[in-house]
Structures are given as structure tokens and as C-alpha cells.
Tab-separated table of C-alpha atoms in Angstrom:
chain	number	residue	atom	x	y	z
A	91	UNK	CA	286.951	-0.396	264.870
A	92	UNK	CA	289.497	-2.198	267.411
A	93	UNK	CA	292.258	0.449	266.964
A	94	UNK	CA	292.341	2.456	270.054
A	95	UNK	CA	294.322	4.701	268.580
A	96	UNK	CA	291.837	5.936	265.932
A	97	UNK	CA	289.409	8.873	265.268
A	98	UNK	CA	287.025	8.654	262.471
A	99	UNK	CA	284.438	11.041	262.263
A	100	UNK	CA	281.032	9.887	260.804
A	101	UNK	CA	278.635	12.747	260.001
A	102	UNK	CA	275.258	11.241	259.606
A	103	UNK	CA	272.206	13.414	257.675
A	104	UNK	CA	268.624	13.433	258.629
A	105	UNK	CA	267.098	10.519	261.286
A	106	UNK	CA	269.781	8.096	261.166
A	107	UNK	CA	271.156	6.901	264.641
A	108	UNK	CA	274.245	5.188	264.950
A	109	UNK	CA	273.964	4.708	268.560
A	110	UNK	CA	273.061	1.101	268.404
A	111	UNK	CA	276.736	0.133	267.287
A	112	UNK	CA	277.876	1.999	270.283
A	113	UNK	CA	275.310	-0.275	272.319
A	114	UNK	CA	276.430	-3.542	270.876
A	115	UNK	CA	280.172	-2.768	271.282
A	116	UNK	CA	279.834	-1.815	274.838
A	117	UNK	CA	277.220	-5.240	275.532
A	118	UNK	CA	280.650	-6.747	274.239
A	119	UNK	CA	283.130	-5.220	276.585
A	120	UNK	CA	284.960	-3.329	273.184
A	121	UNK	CA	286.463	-0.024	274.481
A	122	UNK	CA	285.798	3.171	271.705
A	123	UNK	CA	283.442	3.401	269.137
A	124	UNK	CA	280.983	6.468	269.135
A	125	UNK	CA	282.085	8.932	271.580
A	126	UNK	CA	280.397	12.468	270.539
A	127	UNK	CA	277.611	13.211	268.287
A	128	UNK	CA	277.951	16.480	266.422
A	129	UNK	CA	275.360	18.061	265.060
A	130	UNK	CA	276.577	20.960	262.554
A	131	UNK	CA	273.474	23.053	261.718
A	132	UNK	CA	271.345	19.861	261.929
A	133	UNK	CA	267.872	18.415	263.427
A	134	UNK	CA	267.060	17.039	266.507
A	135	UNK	CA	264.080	15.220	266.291
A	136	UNK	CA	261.965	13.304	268.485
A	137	UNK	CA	261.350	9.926	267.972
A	138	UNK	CA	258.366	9.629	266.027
A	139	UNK	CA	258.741	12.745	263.733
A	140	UNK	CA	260.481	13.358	260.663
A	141	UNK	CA	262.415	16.228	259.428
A	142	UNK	CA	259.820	17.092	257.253
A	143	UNK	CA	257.285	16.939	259.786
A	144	UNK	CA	259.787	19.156	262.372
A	145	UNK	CA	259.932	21.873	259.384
A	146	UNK	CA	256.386	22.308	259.190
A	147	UNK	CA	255.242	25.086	256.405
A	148	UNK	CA	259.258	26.182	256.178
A	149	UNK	CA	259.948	23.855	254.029
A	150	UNK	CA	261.667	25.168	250.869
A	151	UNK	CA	259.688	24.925	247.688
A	152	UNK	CA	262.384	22.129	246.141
A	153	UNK	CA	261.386	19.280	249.175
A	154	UNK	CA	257.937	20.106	249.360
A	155	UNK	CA	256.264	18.084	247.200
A	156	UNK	CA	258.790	15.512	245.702
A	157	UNK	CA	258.540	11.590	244.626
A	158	UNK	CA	261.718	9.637	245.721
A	159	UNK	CA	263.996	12.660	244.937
A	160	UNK	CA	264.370	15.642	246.365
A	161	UNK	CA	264.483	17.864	243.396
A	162	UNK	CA	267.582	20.960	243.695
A	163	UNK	CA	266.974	24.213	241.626
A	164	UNK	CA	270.032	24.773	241.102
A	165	UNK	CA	269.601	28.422	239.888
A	166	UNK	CA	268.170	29.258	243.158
A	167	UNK	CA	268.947	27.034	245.960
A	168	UNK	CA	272.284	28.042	246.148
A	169	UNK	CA	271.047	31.496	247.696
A	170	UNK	CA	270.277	29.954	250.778
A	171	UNK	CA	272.351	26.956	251.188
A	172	UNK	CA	275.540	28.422	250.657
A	173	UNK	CA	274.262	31.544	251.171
A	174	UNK	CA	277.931	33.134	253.029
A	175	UNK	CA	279.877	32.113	250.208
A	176	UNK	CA	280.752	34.304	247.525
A	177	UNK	CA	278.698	33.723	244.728
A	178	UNK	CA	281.130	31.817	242.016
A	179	UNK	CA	282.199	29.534	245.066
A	180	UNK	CA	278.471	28.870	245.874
A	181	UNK	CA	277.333	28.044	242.542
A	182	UNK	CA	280.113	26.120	242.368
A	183	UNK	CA	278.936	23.962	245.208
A	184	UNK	CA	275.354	23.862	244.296
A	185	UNK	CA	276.351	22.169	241.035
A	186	UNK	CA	278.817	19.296	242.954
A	187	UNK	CA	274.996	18.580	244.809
A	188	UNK	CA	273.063	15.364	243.489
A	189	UNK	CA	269.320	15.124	244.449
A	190	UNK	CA	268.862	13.430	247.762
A	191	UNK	CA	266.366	10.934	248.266
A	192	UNK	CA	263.037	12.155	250.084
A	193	UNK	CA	263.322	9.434	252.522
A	194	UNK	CA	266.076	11.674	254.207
A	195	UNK	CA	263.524	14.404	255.229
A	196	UNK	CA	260.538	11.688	255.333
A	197	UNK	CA	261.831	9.097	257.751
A	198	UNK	CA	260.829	9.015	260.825
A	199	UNK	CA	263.685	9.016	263.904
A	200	UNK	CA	263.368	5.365	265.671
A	201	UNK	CA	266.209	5.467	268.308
A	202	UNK	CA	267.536	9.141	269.737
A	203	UNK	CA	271.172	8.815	270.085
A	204	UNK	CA	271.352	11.761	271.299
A	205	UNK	CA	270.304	10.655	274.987
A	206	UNK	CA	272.918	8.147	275.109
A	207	UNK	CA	276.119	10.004	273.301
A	208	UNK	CA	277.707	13.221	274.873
A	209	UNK	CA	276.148	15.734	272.263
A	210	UNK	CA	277.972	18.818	270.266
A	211	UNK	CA	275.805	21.548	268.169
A	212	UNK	CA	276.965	24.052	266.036
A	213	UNK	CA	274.806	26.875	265.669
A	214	UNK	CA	274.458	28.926	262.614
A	215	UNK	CA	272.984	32.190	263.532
A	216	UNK	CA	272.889	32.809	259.659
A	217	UNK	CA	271.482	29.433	258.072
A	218	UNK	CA	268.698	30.210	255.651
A	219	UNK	CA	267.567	26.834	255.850
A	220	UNK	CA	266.708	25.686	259.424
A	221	UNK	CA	266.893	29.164	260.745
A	222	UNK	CA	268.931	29.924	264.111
A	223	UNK	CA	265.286	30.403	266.160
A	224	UNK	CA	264.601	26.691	264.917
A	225	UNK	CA	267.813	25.590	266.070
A	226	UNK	CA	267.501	26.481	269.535
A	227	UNK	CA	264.062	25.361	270.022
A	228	UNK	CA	265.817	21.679	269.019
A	229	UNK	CA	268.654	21.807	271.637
A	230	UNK	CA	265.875	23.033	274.470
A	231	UNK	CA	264.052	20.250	273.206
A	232	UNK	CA	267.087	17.582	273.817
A	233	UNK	CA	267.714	19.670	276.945
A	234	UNK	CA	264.247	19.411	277.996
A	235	UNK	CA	264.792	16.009	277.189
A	236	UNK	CA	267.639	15.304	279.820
A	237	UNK	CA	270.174	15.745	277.245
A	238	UNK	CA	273.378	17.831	278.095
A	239	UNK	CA	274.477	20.187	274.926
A	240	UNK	CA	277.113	21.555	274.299
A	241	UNK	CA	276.442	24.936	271.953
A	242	UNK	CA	279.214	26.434	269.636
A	243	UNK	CA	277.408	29.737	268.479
A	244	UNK	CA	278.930	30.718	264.809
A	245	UNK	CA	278.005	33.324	262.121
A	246	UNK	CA	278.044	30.790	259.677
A	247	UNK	CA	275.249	29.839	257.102
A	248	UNK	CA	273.678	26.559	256.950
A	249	UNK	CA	277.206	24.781	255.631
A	250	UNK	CA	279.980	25.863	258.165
A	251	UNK	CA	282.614	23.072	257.246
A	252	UNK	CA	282.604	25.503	253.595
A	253	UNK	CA	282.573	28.674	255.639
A	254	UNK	CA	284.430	28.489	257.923
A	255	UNK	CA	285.979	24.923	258.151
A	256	UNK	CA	288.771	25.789	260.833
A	257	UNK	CA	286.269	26.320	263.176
A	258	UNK	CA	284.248	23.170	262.286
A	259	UNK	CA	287.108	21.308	262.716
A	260	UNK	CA	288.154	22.937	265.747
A	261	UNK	CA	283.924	22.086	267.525
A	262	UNK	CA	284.177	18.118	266.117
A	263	UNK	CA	287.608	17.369	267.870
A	264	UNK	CA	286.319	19.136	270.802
A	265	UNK	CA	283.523	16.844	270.461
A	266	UNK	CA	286.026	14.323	270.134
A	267	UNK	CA	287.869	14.914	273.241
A	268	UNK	CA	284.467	15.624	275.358
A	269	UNK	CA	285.769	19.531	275.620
């Protein structure tokens, strides 16, 4: 994008790094492009290893052993994906969720963006999915790694921009502005 005066936020699930187009736009004197990555109860990899791999034996029953699809029971996995939403609004969720393709959780990270881009995490001290514990043992990875994070501590479950999207909001323009 060549409009300085533009935000968009791109929130990108499992491996994927976008930090290549930052690369190429910078190799080409553009100003903007990706200024913050934001992770929002998310994996850090390392290269090499995929999110399944990085989950180890807590993977949930539904991604464990899939084809191309990750299959959703959707009279069960709402419990822990949505799991600090009232019930009716949870359900409601779980049913707006197609099956994701297994490639998500089986590919394997290539480039880390995250040692390039100024990095945000949200941390969900009550996700059900990639438990807090996990979480932290990521960003001391990336730190370990060289990698300055910045860590928003929430009481949110594993889908904050549901739970409490004023505050998600609030940690991505931070992330935005570099504060």
C-alpha cells in the first residue's frame, strides 16, 4: 500500500510470515508497510517446527489425527475455544466456524518475522487451548531469541477480540503506534 496515511491490520493464523513484503518494500525505498506483528493468543514457532509439532501430546482430540481438514466437534469444542463466553454466544460462534485445513497446524515456519518486526503478544491467562504456561515459554523463546516483546497480560480465553474486543483493539493500535 502507497497511502501513508493508512492502517490495515492483517492478522495472519498459524506459520505464515508476511515479513518478506516488508523486506521487498524497504529493498525499494517504499516508506510503511508492516510495522508491528501482533500475536493475540498465538504461536511462536521456530523455524523448522510446526504448530502441531510445538503442541506436542496437547493437542485437542479434533486436530489430532485429521486428513486435509481439521475436523470441529461442534458440540464440544466450543467449551474451550470460547470458553469465557456465555454459553448461547459461544455456541453461537462455534457454529459461524468452518473446518480449517490441517496444513495450518502442519506447516512448517520458513522465515520468523518476528526477528525483523517490532512484536506485540496478548496473553490469555485463561485460553484452554494453548494454555497461558505455553504461551510464555513462546515469548522466552523469541526473547531468548533476541526478540524484544511486548506482553499485554489479559484474563481472556483463547479468543480475546470476542471477549473482550476493547482491549484487543486497544493492544493492536498500540502495536500500531510502537507503544
Amino acid at each position: 500500500m502507497s497511502t501513508p496515511n493508512n492502517t490495515v491490520f492483517v492478522l495472519v493464523p498459524g506459520p505464515s510470515s508476511p515479513t518478506a513484503f516488508y523486506e521487498k518494500r524497504e529493498k525499494e525505498g517504499k516508506k510503511g508497510g508492516i510495522v508491528a506483528l501482533a500475536y493475540l493468543a498465538s504461536f511462536i514457532p521456530p523455524v523448522g517446527i510446526s504448530l502441531r509439532a510445538s503442541m506436542g501430546d496437547n493437542l485437542p482430540d479434533s486436530v489430532k489425527n485429521v486428513g486435509n481438514y481439521m475436523k470441529l466437534n461442534y458440540d464440544e469444542d466450543w467449551k474451550n475455544i470460547f470458553s469465557d463466553l456465555p454459553e448461547t454466544e459461544a455456541k453461537h460462534y462455534m457454529n459461524q466456524m468452518a473446518n480449517r485445513s490441517s496444513v495450518s497446524f502442519s506447516g512448517e515456519l520458513t522465515y520468523p518475522g518476528y526477528k525483523f518486526i517490532p512484536v506485540t503478544y496478548l496473553l490469555t491467562e485463561n485460553d484452554k487451548i494453548i494454555p497461558a504456561e505455553s504461551q510464555r515459554e513462546m515469548i522466552a523463546f523469541a526473547r531468548g531469541e533476541g526478540v524484544e516483546v511486548k506482553v499485554v497480560e489479559t484474563d481472556s480465553g483463547h479468543c480475546p477480540m470476542l471477549s473482550i474486543p476493547e482491549k484487543t483493539v486497544e493492544v493492536l493500535i498500540g502495536a500500531a503506534k510502537g507503544v
